[in-house]
PDB file of C-alpha atoms in Angstrom:
ATOM      1  CA  MET A   1      -0.755  62.511 -80.103  1.00  0.00           C
ATOM      2  CA  ASP A   2      -0.854  66.218 -79.216  1.00  0.00           C
ATOM      3  CA  ILE A   3      -0.220  68.069 -75.964  1.00  0.00           C
ATOM      4  CA  GLY A   4      -3.552  68.533 -74.204  1.00  0.00           C
ATOM      5  CA  THR A   5      -5.153  65.415 -75.688  1.00  0.00           C
ATOM      6  CA  LEU A   6      -7.494  63.659 -73.251  1.00  0.00           C
ATOM      7  CA  ILE A   7      -7.319  59.868 -73.347  1.00  0.00           C
ATOM      8  CA  ALA A   8     -10.123  57.705 -71.985  1.00  0.00           C
ATOM      9  CA  LYS A   9     -11.732  60.857 -70.558  1.00  0.00           C
ATOM     10  CA  ARG A  10      -9.131  60.991 -67.775  1.00  0.00           C
ATOM     11  CA  TYR A  11      -5.458  61.076 -68.926  1.00  0.00           C
ATOM     12  CA  ARG A  12      -4.441  64.554 -70.102  1.00  0.00           C
ATOM     13  CA  ILE A  13      -1.214  64.567 -72.155  1.00  0.00           C
ATOM     14  CA  LYS A  14       1.252  67.163 -70.823  1.00  0.00           C
ATOM     15  CA  SER A  15       4.592  66.565 -72.540  1.00  0.00           C
ATOM     16  CA  ALA A  16       6.712  64.026 -74.373  1.00  0.00           C
ATOM     17  CA  ILE A  17       9.309  62.403 -72.128  1.00  0.00           C
ATOM     18  CA  GLY A  18      10.932  59.867 -74.414  1.00  0.00           C
ATOM     19  CA  HIS A  19      10.634  56.971 -76.798  1.00  0.00           C
ATOM     20  CA  GLY A  20       9.863  53.490 -75.589  1.00  0.00           C
ATOM     21  CA  GLY A  21      10.420  50.189 -77.304  1.00  0.00           C
ATOM     22  CA  MET A  22       7.343  50.458 -79.517  1.00  0.00           C
ATOM     23  CA  GLY A  23       6.408  54.122 -79.463  1.00  0.00           C
ATOM     24  CA  GLN A  24       6.263  57.424 -77.625  1.00  0.00           C
ATOM     25  CA  VAL A  25       6.189  57.932 -73.860  1.00  0.00           C
ATOM     26  CA  TRP A  26       4.294  60.909 -72.448  1.00  0.00           C
ATOM     27  CA  MET A  27       3.864  62.605 -69.114  1.00  0.00           C
ATOM     28  CA  ALA A  28       0.168  62.965 -68.350  1.00  0.00           C
ATOM     29  CA  ASP A  29      -2.229  63.930 -65.579  1.00  0.00           C
ATOM     30  CA  ASP A  30      -4.733  61.373 -64.360  1.00  0.00           C
ATOM     31  CA  GLU A  31      -7.609  63.787 -63.822  1.00  0.00           C
ATOM     32  CA  HIS A  32      -9.671  61.209 -61.931  1.00  0.00           C
ATOM     33  CA  LEU A  33      -7.085  60.534 -59.238  1.00  0.00           C
ATOM     34  CA  GLY A  34      -5.072  63.752 -59.439  1.00  0.00           C
ATOM     35  CA  ARG A  35      -1.666  62.185 -60.042  1.00  0.00           C
ATOM     36  CA  GLY A  36       1.004  62.184 -62.694  1.00  0.00           C
ATOM     37  CA  VAL A  37       1.321  59.093 -64.868  1.00  0.00           C
ATOM     38  CA  ALA A  38       3.383  57.908 -67.811  1.00  0.00           C
ATOM     39  CA  VAL A  39       1.435  57.031 -70.956  1.00  0.00           C
ATOM     40  CA  LYS A  40       3.060  54.903 -73.635  1.00  0.00           C
ATOM     41  CA  THR A  41       1.429  55.032 -77.054  1.00  0.00           C
ATOM     42  CA  MET A  42       2.162  52.573 -79.827  1.00  0.00           C
ATOM     43  CA  THR A  43       3.490  54.307 -82.912  1.00  0.00           C
ATOM     44  CA  PRO A  44       3.545  52.006 -85.973  1.00  0.00           C
ATOM     45  CA  ALA A  45       6.609  52.379 -88.162  1.00  0.00           C
ATOM     46  CA  SER A  46       6.003  53.880 -91.571  1.00  0.00           C
ATOM     47  CA  GLY A  47       5.478  51.484 -94.451  1.00  0.00           C
ATOM     48  CA  LEU A  48       3.919  48.680 -92.431  1.00  0.00           C
ATOM     49  CA  THR A  49       0.983  46.734 -93.806  1.00  0.00           C
ATOM     50  CA  SER A  50      -2.286  46.547 -91.911  1.00  0.00           C
ATOM     51  CA  ALA A  51      -1.437  42.963 -90.976  1.00  0.00           C
ATOM     52  CA  GLN A  52       1.932  44.032 -89.545  1.00  0.00           C
ATOM     53  CA  ILE A  53       0.320  46.851 -87.585  1.00  0.00           C
ATOM     54  CA  ALA A  54      -2.239  44.417 -86.184  1.00  0.00           C
ATOM     55  CA  HIS A  55       0.598  42.054 -85.214  1.00  0.00           C
ATOM     56  CA  ASP A  56       2.427  44.843 -83.378  1.00  0.00           C
ATOM     57  CA  ALA A  57      -0.770  45.948 -81.641  1.00  0.00           C
ATOM     58  CA  ALA A  58      -1.403  42.395 -80.432  1.00  0.00           C
ATOM     59  CA  ARG A  59       2.146  42.159 -79.130  1.00  0.00           C
ATOM     60  CA  PHE A  60       1.836  45.556 -77.422  1.00  0.00           C
ATOM     61  CA  GLU A  61      -1.262  44.331 -75.594  1.00  0.00           C
ATOM     62  CA  ARG A  62       0.223  40.934 -74.804  1.00  0.00           C
ATOM     63  CA  GLU A  63       3.387  42.424 -73.338  1.00  0.00           C
ATOM     64  CA  ALA A  64       1.453  45.026 -71.344  1.00  0.00           C
ATOM     65  CA  LYS A  65      -0.643  42.299 -69.750  1.00  0.00           C
ATOM     66  CA  ALA A  66       2.444  40.205 -69.023  1.00  0.00           C
ATOM     67  CA  VAL A  67       4.187  43.115 -67.263  1.00  0.00           C
ATOM     68  CA  ALA A  68       0.978  43.977 -65.383  1.00  0.00           C
ATOM     69  CA  LYS A  69       1.149  40.543 -63.754  1.00  0.00           C
ATOM     70  CA  LEU A  70       4.553  41.345 -62.289  1.00  0.00           C
ATOM     71  CA  ASP A  71       4.529  42.722 -58.769  1.00  0.00           C
ATOM     72  CA  HIS A  72       7.873  44.167 -57.716  1.00  0.00           C
ATOM     73  CA  THR A  73       9.162  47.345 -56.091  1.00  0.00           C
ATOM     74  CA  GLY A  74      11.664  47.753 -58.899  1.00  0.00           C
ATOM     75  CA  LEU A  75       9.025  47.891 -61.638  1.00  0.00           C
ATOM     76  CA  ALA A  76       6.762  50.727 -62.714  1.00  0.00           C
ATOM     77  CA  ALA A  77       3.212  49.641 -61.919  1.00  0.00           C
ATOM     78  CA  VAL A  78       0.790  49.215 -64.824  1.00  0.00           C
ATOM     79  CA  TYR A  79      -2.449  51.150 -64.304  1.00  0.00           C
ATOM     80  CA  ASP A  80      -4.439  50.919 -67.529  1.00  0.00           C
ATOM     81  CA  LEU A  81      -4.487  49.669 -71.113  1.00  0.00           C
ATOM     82  CA  GLY A  82      -6.733  50.575 -74.014  1.00  0.00           C
ATOM     83  CA  VAL A  83      -7.284  52.073 -77.454  1.00  0.00           C
ATOM     84  CA  GLU A  84      -8.171  55.705 -78.124  1.00  0.00           C
ATOM     85  CA  THR A  85      -9.190  56.718 -81.662  1.00  0.00           C
ATOM     86  CA  GLY A  86      -7.084  53.914 -83.090  1.00  0.00           C
ATOM     87  CA  THR A  87      -4.034  54.544 -80.860  1.00  0.00           C
ATOM     88  CA  HIS A  88      -3.080  51.804 -78.428  1.00  0.00           C
ATOM     89  CA  TYR A  89      -1.948  53.139 -75.066  1.00  0.00           C
ATOM     90  CA  LEU A  90      -0.547  51.858 -71.802  1.00  0.00           C
ATOM     91  CA  VAL A  91      -0.724  53.881 -68.578  1.00  0.00           C
ATOM     92  CA  MET A  92       2.006  53.298 -66.006  1.00  0.00           C
ATOM     93  CA  GLN A  93       3.465  54.735 -62.837  1.00  0.00           C
ATOM     94  CA  TYR A  94       5.582  57.797 -63.512  1.00  0.00           C
ATOM     95  CA  VAL A  95       8.994  57.237 -61.919  1.00  0.00           C
ATOM     96  CA  GLN A  96      10.959  60.302 -60.877  1.00  0.00           C
ATOM     97  CA  GLY A  97      14.693  60.038 -60.570  1.00  0.00           C
ATOM     98  CA  LEU A  98      17.952  59.983 -62.482  1.00  0.00           C
ATOM     99  CA  ASP A  99      18.523  57.467 -65.242  1.00  0.00           C
ATOM    100  CA  LEU A 100      21.590  55.305 -64.806  1.00  0.00           C
ATOM    101  CA  GLY A 101      23.332  56.815 -67.829  1.00  0.00           C
ATOM    102  CA  ASP A 102      23.142  60.281 -66.286  1.00  0.00           C
ATOM    103  CA  TYR A 103      24.141  58.895 -62.893  1.00  0.00           C
ATOM    104  CA  ILE A 104      27.269  57.339 -64.398  1.00  0.00           C
ATOM    105  CA  ALA A 105      28.053  60.529 -66.326  1.00  0.00           C
ATOM    106  CA  GLU A 106      27.845  62.585 -63.130  1.00  0.00           C
ATOM    107  CA  HIS A 107      30.127  60.247 -61.176  1.00  0.00           C
ATOM    108  CA  GLU A 108      32.357  59.020 -64.062  1.00  0.00           C
ATOM    109  CA  THR A 109      32.872  55.716 -62.256  1.00  0.00           C
ATOM    110  CA  LEU A 110      30.872  54.229 -59.411  1.00  0.00           C
ATOM    111  CA  ALA A 111      32.213  52.817 -56.194  1.00  0.00           C
ATOM    112  CA  VAL A 112      32.013  49.032 -56.009  1.00  0.00           C
ATOM    113  CA  GLU A 113      29.323  49.320 -53.316  1.00  0.00           C
ATOM    114  CA  GLU A 114      27.248  51.595 -55.564  1.00  0.00           C
ATOM    115  CA  ALA A 115      27.547  49.290 -58.569  1.00  0.00           C
ATOM    116  CA  ALA A 116      26.660  46.299 -56.397  1.00  0.00           C
ATOM    117  CA  ALA A 117      23.636  48.152 -54.992  1.00  0.00           C
ATOM    118  CA  VAL A 118      22.372  48.919 -58.495  1.00  0.00           C
ATOM    119  CA  GLY A 119      23.212  45.449 -59.766  1.00  0.00           C
ATOM    120  CA  VAL A 120      21.449  43.468 -57.038  1.00  0.00           C
ATOM    121  CA  GLN A 121      18.309  45.588 -57.386  1.00  0.00           C
ATOM    122  CA  ILE A 122      18.271  44.914 -61.135  1.00  0.00           C
ATOM    123  CA  CYS A 123      18.821  41.215 -60.416  1.00  0.00           C
ATOM    124  CA  SER A 124      15.780  41.207 -58.166  1.00  0.00           C
ATOM    125  CA  VAL A 125      13.635  42.750 -60.916  1.00  0.00           C
ATOM    126  CA  LEU A 126      14.941  40.354 -63.564  1.00  0.00           C
ATOM    127  CA  ALA A 127      14.328  37.369 -61.305  1.00  0.00           C
ATOM    128  CA  ALA A 128      10.685  38.420 -60.882  1.00  0.00           C
ATOM    129  CA  ALA A 129      10.245  38.914 -64.631  1.00  0.00           C
ATOM    130  CA  HIS A 130      12.044  35.719 -65.613  1.00  0.00           C
ATOM    131  CA  ALA A 131       9.961  33.714 -63.127  1.00  0.00           C
ATOM    132  CA  ARG A 132       6.932  34.852 -65.148  1.00  0.00           C
ATOM    133  CA  SER A 133       8.715  33.959 -68.408  1.00  0.00           C
ATOM    134  CA  VAL A 134       9.150  37.617 -69.387  1.00  0.00           C
ATOM    135  CA  VAL A 135      12.506  38.677 -70.836  1.00  0.00           C
ATOM    136  CA  HIS A 136      13.274  42.394 -71.056  1.00  0.00           C
ATOM    137  CA  ARG A 137      15.638  42.360 -74.089  1.00  0.00           C
ATOM    138  CA  ASP A 138      16.441  46.083 -73.871  1.00  0.00           C
ATOM    139  CA  LEU A 139      18.223  46.535 -70.567  1.00  0.00           C
ATOM    140  CA  LYS A 140      20.370  49.680 -70.847  1.00  0.00           C
ATOM    141  CA  PRO A 141      21.238  52.730 -68.704  1.00  0.00           C
ATOM    142  CA  GLY A 142      18.320  54.723 -70.093  1.00  0.00           C
ATOM    143  CA  ASN A 143      15.909  52.043 -68.899  1.00  0.00           C
ATOM    144  CA  VAL A 144      17.248  52.010 -65.336  1.00  0.00           C
ATOM    145  CA  ARG A 145      16.233  54.854 -63.030  1.00  0.00           C
ATOM    146  CA  VAL A 146      17.626  55.650 -59.580  1.00  0.00           C
ATOM    147  CA  ARG A 147      14.988  57.343 -57.434  1.00  0.00           C
ATOM    148  CA  THR A 148      15.887  59.916 -54.806  1.00  0.00           C
ATOM    149  CA  ASP A 149      15.388  57.304 -52.077  1.00  0.00           C
ATOM    150  CA  GLY A 150      17.897  55.023 -53.819  1.00  0.00           C
ATOM    151  CA  VAL A 151      15.376  52.495 -55.113  1.00  0.00           C
ATOM    152  CA  VAL A 152      16.298  51.328 -58.611  1.00  0.00           C
ATOM    153  CA  LYS A 153      13.488  50.925 -61.123  1.00  0.00           C
ATOM    154  CA  VAL A 154      13.780  48.982 -64.382  1.00  0.00           C
ATOM    155  CA  LEU A 155      11.639  50.656 -67.034  1.00  0.00           C
ATOM    156  CA  ASP A 156      10.310  49.979 -70.515  1.00  0.00           C
ATOM    157  CA  PHE A 157       9.491  46.369 -71.098  1.00  0.00           C
ATOM    158  CA  GLY A 158       8.261  47.622 -74.478  1.00  0.00           C
ATOM    159  CA  VAL A 159      10.383  45.161 -76.441  1.00  0.00           C
ATOM    160  CA  ALA A 160       9.924  42.418 -73.886  1.00  0.00           C
ATOM    161  CA  ALA A 161       9.388  38.903 -75.122  1.00  0.00           C
ATOM    162  CA  ILE A 162       7.395  36.136 -73.550  1.00  0.00           C
ATOM    163  CA  LEU A 163       8.652  32.584 -73.270  1.00  0.00           C
ATOM    164  CA  ASP A 164       6.299  29.950 -74.603  1.00  0.00           C
ATOM    165  CA  ALA A 165       5.707  27.519 -71.761  1.00  0.00           C
ATOM    166  CA  ASP A 166       5.741  24.499 -74.085  1.00  0.00           C
ATOM    167  CA  THR A 167       8.624  25.239 -76.417  1.00  0.00           C
ATOM    168  CA  LYS A 168      10.759  27.344 -74.051  1.00  0.00           C
ATOM    169  CA  LYS A 169      11.363  29.613 -77.004  1.00  0.00           C
ATOM    170  CA  LEU A 170      10.358  33.219 -77.342  1.00  0.00           C
ATOM    171  CA  THR A 171       7.208  34.194 -79.137  1.00  0.00           C
ATOM    172  CA  THR A 172       9.207  36.794 -81.052  1.00  0.00           C
ATOM    173  CA  THR A 173      12.191  34.693 -82.122  1.00  0.00           C
ATOM    174  CA  GLY A 174      14.093  36.229 -85.007  1.00  0.00           C
ATOM    175  CA  GLU A 175      13.430  39.886 -84.131  1.00  0.00           C
ATOM    176  CA  ARG A 176      16.543  41.881 -83.285  1.00  0.00           C
ATOM    177  CA  LEU A 177      14.943  44.376 -80.959  1.00  0.00           C
ATOM    178  CA  GLY A 178      16.953  46.236 -78.353  1.00  0.00           C
ATOM    179  CA  SER A 179      19.903  48.621 -78.123  1.00  0.00           C
ATOM    180  CA  PHE A 180      23.002  47.377 -79.918  1.00  0.00           C
ATOM    181  CA  GLN A 181      25.435  48.784 -77.344  1.00  0.00           C
ATOM    182  CA  TYR A 182      24.054  46.277 -74.821  1.00  0.00           C
ATOM    183  CA  MET A 183      22.842  43.564 -77.177  1.00  0.00           C
ATOM    184  CA  ALA A 184      23.832  39.976 -76.534  1.00  0.00           C
ATOM    185  CA  PRO A 185      25.437  38.042 -79.418  1.00  0.00           C
ATOM    186  CA  GLU A 186      22.355  35.878 -79.900  1.00  0.00           C
ATOM    187  CA  GLN A 187      20.234  39.024 -80.306  1.00  0.00           C
ATOM    188  CA  VAL A 188      22.640  40.447 -82.863  1.00  0.00           C
ATOM    189  CA  MET A 189      22.433  37.251 -84.886  1.00  0.00           C
ATOM    190  CA  GLY A 190      18.642  36.962 -84.620  1.00  0.00           C
ATOM    191  CA  GLU A 191      18.805  33.709 -82.682  1.00  0.00           C
ATOM    192  CA  PRO A 192      16.433  32.629 -79.884  1.00  0.00           C
ATOM    193  CA  VAL A 193      16.977  34.524 -76.656  1.00  0.00           C
ATOM    194  CA  ASP A 194      16.212  33.736 -73.022  1.00  0.00           C
ATOM    195  CA  ARG A 195      16.825  35.098 -69.536  1.00  0.00           C
ATOM    196  CA  ARG A 196      20.598  34.871 -70.015  1.00  0.00           C
ATOM    197  CA  THR A 197      20.232  37.501 -72.753  1.00  0.00           C
ATOM    198  CA  ASP A 198      19.200  39.968 -70.048  1.00  0.00           C
ATOM    199  CA  LEU A 199      22.160  38.838 -67.944  1.00  0.00           C
ATOM    200  CA  TYR A 200      24.525  39.736 -70.782  1.00  0.00           C
ATOM    201  CA  ALA A 201      23.096  43.262 -70.802  1.00  0.00           C
ATOM    202  CA  LEU A 202      23.472  43.384 -67.011  1.00  0.00           C
ATOM    203  CA  GLY A 203      27.139  42.498 -67.448  1.00  0.00           C
ATOM    204  CA  CYS A 204      27.437  45.453 -69.831  1.00  0.00           C
ATOM    205  CA  LEU A 205      25.886  47.728 -67.190  1.00  0.00           C
ATOM    206  CA  ILE A 206      28.137  46.546 -64.356  1.00  0.00           C
ATOM    207  CA  HIS A 207      31.202  46.995 -66.572  1.00  0.00           C
ATOM    208  CA  GLU A 208      30.096  50.522 -67.526  1.00  0.00           C
ATOM    209  CA  MET A 209      29.352  51.518 -63.938  1.00  0.00           C
ATOM    210  CA  LEU A 210      32.806  50.449 -62.760  1.00  0.00           C
ATOM    211  CA  ALA A 211      34.920  51.294 -65.812  1.00  0.00           C
ATOM    212  CA  GLY A 212      33.134  54.488 -66.833  1.00  0.00           C
ATOM    213  CA  ARG A 213      32.912  53.292 -70.429  1.00  0.00           C
ATOM    214  CA  ARG A 214      30.932  50.792 -72.454  1.00  0.00           C
ATOM    215  CA  VAL A 215      32.213  47.288 -73.008  1.00  0.00           C
ATOM    216  CA  PHE A 216      32.611  47.905 -76.734  1.00  0.00           C
ATOM    217  CA  GLU A 217      33.040  51.269 -78.411  1.00  0.00           C
ATOM    218  CA  HIS A 218      33.910  52.115 -82.002  1.00  0.00           C
ATOM    219  CA  GLU A 219      34.137  55.320 -84.036  1.00  0.00           C
ATOM    220  CA  SER A 220      31.525  53.745 -86.291  1.00  0.00           C
ATOM    221  CA  PRO A 221      28.514  52.712 -84.182  1.00  0.00           C
ATOM    222  CA  LEU A 222      27.501  50.238 -86.881  1.00  0.00           C
ATOM    223  CA  MET A 223      30.565  48.169 -85.991  1.00  0.00           C
ATOM    224  CA  VAL A 224      29.534  47.671 -82.368  1.00  0.00           C
ATOM    225  CA  PRO A 225      27.188  44.693 -82.958  1.00  0.00           C
ATOM    226  CA  SER A 226      29.997  42.698 -84.585  1.00  0.00           C
ATOM    227  CA  LEU A 227      32.223  43.438 -81.585  1.00  0.00           C
ATOM    228  CA  HIS A 228      29.610  41.872 -79.323  1.00  0.00           C
ATOM    229  CA  THR A 229      29.625  38.725 -81.439  1.00  0.00           C
ATOM    230  CA  GLU A 230      33.366  38.456 -82.120  1.00  0.00           C
ATOM    231  CA  ALA A 231      35.585  40.591 -79.859  1.00  0.00           C
ATOM    232  CA  ALA A 232      36.785  39.673 -76.383  1.00  0.00           C
ATOM    233  CA  PRO A 233      35.862  42.276 -73.746  1.00  0.00           C
ATOM    234  CA  GLU A 234      38.735  43.984 -71.984  1.00  0.00           C
ATOM    235  CA  PRO A 235      39.000  42.637 -68.412  1.00  0.00           C
ATOM    236  CA  LEU A 236      37.571  45.081 -65.931  1.00  0.00           C
ATOM    237  CA  ARG A 237      40.719  45.370 -63.836  1.00  0.00           C
ATOM    238  CA  ALA A 238      42.734  46.456 -66.861  1.00  0.00           C
ATOM    239  CA  LEU A 239      40.553  49.575 -66.776  1.00  0.00           C
ATOM    240  CA  ARG A 240      39.833  49.708 -63.042  1.00  0.00           C
ATOM    241  CA  PRO A 241      42.747  48.136 -61.123  1.00  0.00           C
ATOM    242  CA  ASP A 242      40.985  48.413 -57.752  1.00  0.00           C
ATOM    243  CA  ALA A 243      37.992  46.381 -58.910  1.00  0.00           C
ATOM    244  CA  PRO A 244      37.634  43.130 -56.939  1.00  0.00           C
ATOM    245  CA  GLU A 245      38.835  40.057 -58.802  1.00  0.00           C
ATOM    246  CA  ASP A 246      35.577  38.210 -58.195  1.00  0.00           C
ATOM    247  CA  VAL A 247      33.594  41.060 -59.757  1.00  0.00           C
ATOM    248  CA  GLU A 248      35.853  41.037 -62.803  1.00  0.00           C
ATOM    249  CA  THR A 249      35.305  37.277 -63.110  1.00  0.00           C
ATOM    250  CA  LEU A 250      31.542  37.687 -62.790  1.00  0.00           C
ATOM    251  CA  VAL A 251      31.435  40.403 -65.464  1.00  0.00           C
ATOM    252  CA  LEU A 252      33.476  38.301 -67.882  1.00  0.00           C
ATOM    253  CA  GLU A 253      31.132  35.358 -67.316  1.00  0.00           C
ATOM    254  CA  LEU A 254      28.105  37.572 -67.906  1.00  0.00           C
ATOM    255  CA  LEU A 255      29.687  38.755 -71.153  1.00  0.00           C
ATOM    256  CA  ALA A 256      30.361  35.238 -72.445  1.00  0.00           C
ATOM    257  CA  LYS A 257      29.483  34.854 -76.129  1.00  0.00           C
ATOM    258  CA  LYS A 258      27.577  31.625 -75.526  1.00  0.00           C
ATOM    259  CA  PRO A 259      24.529  31.855 -73.245  1.00  0.00           C
ATOM    260  CA  THR A 260      25.419  28.501 -71.712  1.00  0.00           C
ATOM    261  CA  ASP A 261      28.703  29.979 -70.433  1.00  0.00           C
ATOM    262  CA  ARG A 262      26.916  32.735 -68.503  1.00  0.00           C
ATOM    263  CA  PRO A 263      25.487  32.452 -64.973  1.00  0.00           C
ATOM    264  CA  ALA A 264      22.338  30.356 -65.021  1.00  0.00           C
ATOM    265  CA  HIS A 265      19.956  32.924 -63.543  1.00  0.00           C
ATOM    266  CA  ALA A 266      19.671  36.329 -61.895  1.00  0.00           C
ATOM    267  CA  GLY A 267      19.710  34.752 -58.441  1.00  0.00           C
ATOM    268  CA  GLU A 268      23.264  33.542 -58.966  1.00  0.00           C
ATOM    269  CA  VAL A 269      24.370  37.031 -60.033  1.00  0.00           C
ATOM    270  CA  TYR A 270      22.636  38.504 -56.994  1.00  0.00           C
ATOM    271  CA  ARG A 271      24.442  36.090 -54.674  1.00  0.00           C
ATOM    272  CA  ARG A 272      27.843  36.994 -56.113  1.00  0.00           C
ATOM    273  CA  LEU A 273      27.242  40.748 -56.090  1.00  0.00           C
ATOM    274  CA  ALA A 274      25.598  40.953 -52.676  1.00  0.00           C
ATOM    275  CA  VAL A 275      28.883  40.359 -50.838  1.00  0.00           C
ATOM    276  CA  HIS A 276      29.922  43.839 -51.987  1.00  0.00           C
ATOM    277  CA  LEU A 277      26.862  45.659 -50.623  1.00  0.00           C
ATOM    278  CA  PRO A 278      27.462  48.317 -47.947  1.00  0.00           C
ATOM    279  CA  VAL A 279      27.137  47.431 -44.288  1.00  0.00           C
ATOM    280  CA  PRO A 280      23.952  48.922 -42.757  1.00  0.00           C
ATOM    281  CA  GLY A 281      24.497  52.314 -41.152  1.00  0.00           C
ATOM    282  CA  THR A 282      23.179  53.725 -37.896  1.00  0.00           C
ATOM    283  CA  PRO A 283      19.507  54.789 -37.807  1.00  0.00           C
ATOM    284  CA  GLU A 284      20.509  58.398 -37.094  1.00  0.00           C
ATOM    285  CA  GLY A 285      22.210  58.584 -40.474  1.00  0.00           C
ATOM    286  CA  ALA A 286      18.931  57.927 -42.259  1.00  0.00           C
ATOM    287  CA  LEU A 287      17.461  61.161 -40.903  1.00  0.00           C
ATOM    288  CA  VAL A 288      20.206  63.400 -42.255  1.00  0.00           C
ATOM    289  CA  PRO A 289      18.837  65.238 -45.327  1.00  0.00           C
ATOM    290  CA  TRP A 290      20.647  64.484 -48.556  1.00  0.00           C
ATOM    291  CA  ALA A 291      20.450  66.004 -52.010  1.00  0.00           C
ATOM    292  CA  GLU A 292      21.546  63.233 -54.341  1.00  0.00           C
ATOM    293  CA  ALA A 293      20.057  59.899 -55.270  1.00  0.00           C
ATOM    294  CA  ASP A 294      22.141  57.090 -53.796  1.00  0.00           C
ATOM    295  CA  PRO A 295      21.442  53.443 -54.735  1.00  0.00           C
ATOM    296  CA  ARG A 296      23.220  52.328 -51.569  1.00  0.00           C
ATOM    297  CA  ARG A 297      20.581  53.917 -49.360  1.00  0.00           C
ATOM    298  CA  PRO A 298      18.118  50.977 -49.317  1.00  0.00           C
ATOM    299  CA  PHE A 299      20.945  48.840 -47.899  1.00  0.00           C
ATOM    300  CA  LEU A 300      22.475  51.444 -45.611  1.00  0.00           C
ATOM    301  CA  TYR A 301      19.093  52.331 -44.096  1.00  0.00           C
ATOM    302  CA  PRO A 302      16.515  49.623 -44.858  1.00  0.00           C
ATOM    303  CA  MET A 303      12.911  50.858 -44.726  1.00  0.00           C
ATOM    304  CA  ALA A 304      14.013  54.375 -43.673  1.00  0.00           C
ATOM    305  CA  PRO A 305      11.867  57.404 -44.593  1.00  0.00           C
ATOM    306  CA  ASP A 306      12.613  58.650 -48.076  1.00  0.00           C
ATOM    307  CA  ALA A 307      14.150  61.984 -49.012  1.00  0.00           C
ATOM    308  CA  ARG A 308      11.059  64.168 -49.082  1.00  0.00           C
ATOM    309  CA  PRO A 309       9.862  63.890 -45.468  1.00  0.00           C
ATOM    310  CA  VAL A 310      13.441  63.994 -44.196  1.00  0.00           C
ATOM    311  CA  ARG A 311      14.015  67.316 -45.957  1.00  0.00           C
ATOM    312  CA  GLN A 312      10.647  68.631 -44.734  1.00  0.00           C
ATOM    313  CA  TRP A 313      11.442  67.719 -41.136  1.00  0.00           C
ATOM    314  CA  ALA A 314      14.841  69.381 -41.435  1.00  0.00           C
ATOM    315  CA  ARG A 315      13.243  72.621 -42.687  1.00  0.00           C
ATOM    316  CA  GLU A 316      10.668  72.525 -39.887  1.00  0.00           C
ATOM    317  CA  ALA A 317      13.419  71.992 -37.300  1.00  0.00           C
ATOM    318  CA  ASP A 318      15.399  74.944 -38.672  1.00  0.00           C
ATOM    319  CA  GLY A 319      12.275  77.126 -38.604  1.00  0.00           C
ATOM    320  CA  ALA A 320      11.613  76.264 -34.974  1.00  0.00           C
ATOM    321  CA  ARG A 321      14.975  77.562 -33.848  1.00  0.00           C
TER     322      ARG A 321
END
């Protein structure tokens, strides 16, 4: 795919913005509606047979349709799906904001309220996906974006798997897709995965937000998967003494080696994190312009105007003086 390529006579490729689970992600202009969109194109790995490419293409389409059925504020909306000159593509909402990895890097460690605000929003997304039998399998900081208004979006279900309603197993059992720094032990070992696999990754994220470091690190990245399967995680309060004891307990449960030892579902994690959310602020505070994304904002000022009109009103007020 080249810059300037026109897909489906409407999506004009502008620039590459990253790699998704199964291919390249591009920024594009929807020339019919005059808006920016994200276009994900499937890029087959080199050396695959035609049968393997067809299998991947079918999965790409199946997963796109599964995600399109999800309706949640914390998900990028799916707009279109198709094939252009042999390239499978998926058109989605383009989400502006700061990815969680950059957000953590800027702040080093997050306040408990911030981590709880991110965590409960992710829980809400996972609950919606899991209710539709869709498991993300690649939850990591780069796939979590904090918008300027504080809304957290979970991106890239490109390696998502779909639970078979009859067998309760995943249609892609045996594939070790995902990012090994956040990969649950059952993923590392190529065993069947389920919604608790996503909860393990969420535990990794909460630990990283509060400790400022990943659960497992090693000078040789290739050793990290074995640490997920064999090593005990360092308790959060050994790294962050002011962390609440109940949060440390929750993180350790999320990081349990056996899925059966983890919380049963995202709703339980939400319930246990929500007690650490910030108390709602006064309405006047919502109209003070701010420069940084803050995941606490949806809880401090529910349904308040987002950053852009607030800044515009502030400029207009200054100009009137």
